[in-house]
Coordinates of C-alpha atoms in Angstrom, one line a residue:
M1 CA 21.3 -36.7 67.6
T2 CA 21.7 -37.4 71.2
K3 CA 21.1 -33.8 71.8
V4 CA 17.8 -33.8 70.1
A5 CA 16.9 -36.9 72.0
H6 CA 18.0 -35.3 75.2
L7 CA 16.0 -32.2 74.6
S8 CA 12.9 -34.2 73.7
E9 CA 13.0 -36.1 77.0
I10 CA 10.9 -34.6 79.7
P11 CA 12.8 -34.5 83.0
S12 CA 11.1 -35.3 86.2
N13 CA 9.8 -32.6 88.5
G14 CA 12.4 -33.2 91.2
S15 CA 15.3 -32.9 88.8
L16 CA 13.8 -29.8 87.2
D17 CA 13.5 -28.1 90.6
R18 CA 17.1 -29.1 91.5
H19 CA 18.3 -27.9 88.1
A20 CA 16.4 -24.6 88.5
A21 CA 17.9 -24.2 92.0
I22 CA 21.4 -24.9 90.7
L23 CA 20.9 -22.4 87.9
A24 CA 19.6 -19.8 90.4
D25 CA 22.6 -20.4 92.6
I26 CA 24.9 -20.0 89.6
Q27 CA 23.1 -16.8 88.6
K28 CA 23.4 -15.5 92.2
M29 CA 27.1 -16.3 92.3
R30 CA 27.6 -14.6 88.9
D31 CA 25.7 -11.5 90.1
E32 CA 27.8 -11.5 93.3
L33 CA 31.0 -11.9 91.2
V34 CA 29.9 -9.0 89.0
S35 CA 29.1 -6.9 92.1
T36 CA 32.4 -7.8 93.6
H37 CA 34.2 -6.8 90.4
D38 CA 32.3 -3.5 90.4
T39 CA 33.2 -2.9 94.1
N40 CA 36.8 -3.8 93.3
D41 CA 37.0 -1.4 90.5
Q42 CA 35.5 1.4 92.6
L43 CA 37.9 0.7 95.4
R44 CA 40.8 0.7 92.9
A45 CA 39.6 4.1 91.6
D46 CA 39.3 5.4 95.2
L47 CA 42.8 4.1 96.0
H48 CA 44.2 5.9 92.9
R49 CA 42.4 9.1 93.9
E50 CA 43.8 8.9 97.4
E51 CA 47.3 8.2 96.1
D52 CA 47.1 11.3 94.0
R53 CA 45.9 13.3 97.0
V54 CA 48.8 12.0 99.1
A55 CA 51.2 12.9 96.2
L56 CA 49.8 16.4 96.2
L57 CA 50.2 16.7 100.0
V58 CA 53.8 15.5 99.8
Q59 CA 54.5 18.1 97.1
E60 CA 52.9 20.8 99.3
R61 CA 54.8 19.6 102.3
D62 CA 58.1 19.7 100.4
R63 CA 57.3 23.2 99.1
W64 CA 56.6 24.4 102.7
R65 CA 59.8 22.8 103.9
T66 CA 61.8 24.5 101.2
E67 CA 60.3 27.8 101.9
A68 CA 60.9 27.3 105.7
L69 CA 64.6 26.6 105.0
I70 CA 64.8 29.8 102.8
F71 CA 63.1 31.9 105.5
R72 CA 65.4 30.4 108.2
S73 CA 68.5 31.3 106.2
R74 CA 67.2 34.8 105.5
L75 CA 66.4 35.2 109.2
I76 CA 70.0 34.1 110.1
E77 CA 71.3 36.6 107.6
L78 CA 69.1 39.3 109.1
A79 CA 70.1 38.5 112.7
T80 CA 73.8 38.5 111.7
A81 CA 73.4 41.9 110.0
M82 CA 71.6 43.3 113.1
A83 CA 74.3 42.0 115.4
N84 CA 76.9 43.6 113.1
I85 CA 75.0 46.9 113.2
G86 CA 74.9 46.7 117.0
L87 CA 78.7 46.1 117.2
L88 CA 79.3 49.0 114.7
T89 CA 77.0 51.2 116.8
R90 CA 79.0 50.5 120.0
S91 CA 82.3 51.2 118.3
A92 CA 80.9 54.4 116.7
Q93 CA 79.5 55.5 120.1
E94 CA 83.0 55.2 121.6
I95 CA 84.5 57.1 118.7
V96 CA 81.9 59.9 119.0
L97 CA 82.5 60.2 122.8
T98 CA 86.2 60.4 122.2
V99 CA 85.8 63.1 119.5
N100 CA 83.4 65.0 121.8
E101 CA 85.8 64.9 124.6
L102 CA 88.6 66.1 122.4
N103 CA 86.4 68.7 120.8
N104 CA 85.2 70.1 124.1
A105 CA 88.8 70.4 125.4
T106 CA 90.1 72.1 122.3
S107 CA 87.1 74.3 121.7
S108 CA 87.3 75.8 125.2
E109 CA 91.0 76.7 124.6
A110 CA 90.2 77.9 121.0
L111 CA 87.2 79.9 122.3
G112 CA 89.4 81.6 124.9
K113 CA 92.0 82.5 122.3
L114 CA 89.2 83.8 120.0
E115 CA 87.8 86.0 122.7
E116 CA 91.2 87.4 123.5
A117 CA 91.8 88.2 119.8
F118 CA 88.3 89.8 119.6
E119 CA 89.0 92.0 122.7
Q120 CA 92.4 93.1 121.3
G121 CA 90.7 94.0 118.0
N122 CA 88.1 96.0 119.9
H123 CA 90.7 97.9 121.9
A124 CA 92.7 98.7 118.7
A125 CA 89.6 100.0 117.0
A126 CA 88.7 102.2 120.0

């Protein structure tokens, strides 16, 4: 009953204005709170999106790093193979030069003997 009695009373203009101002302030604070919550939610969503982007960048960086290590190891293998080829070429060159020297020495002797045999065969045929 006190409520009914309270509602039936007509408050004075000063207290109504003050009450309206307080309600307006409360409404303004509520609107600001809702706006702040919305901004907070948006910032949280932006943060999650950026965290996902960073995670993707880290994965890509790791992939590039792994590929770089693979390419580096392949390059070392290739450089080693090229160095081995160079060493084999040097030793092969020495062997070829030795064989050529031996071949030139024996072929001139063998050629002389062959020419003698050919001349003897020509004299016998004549």
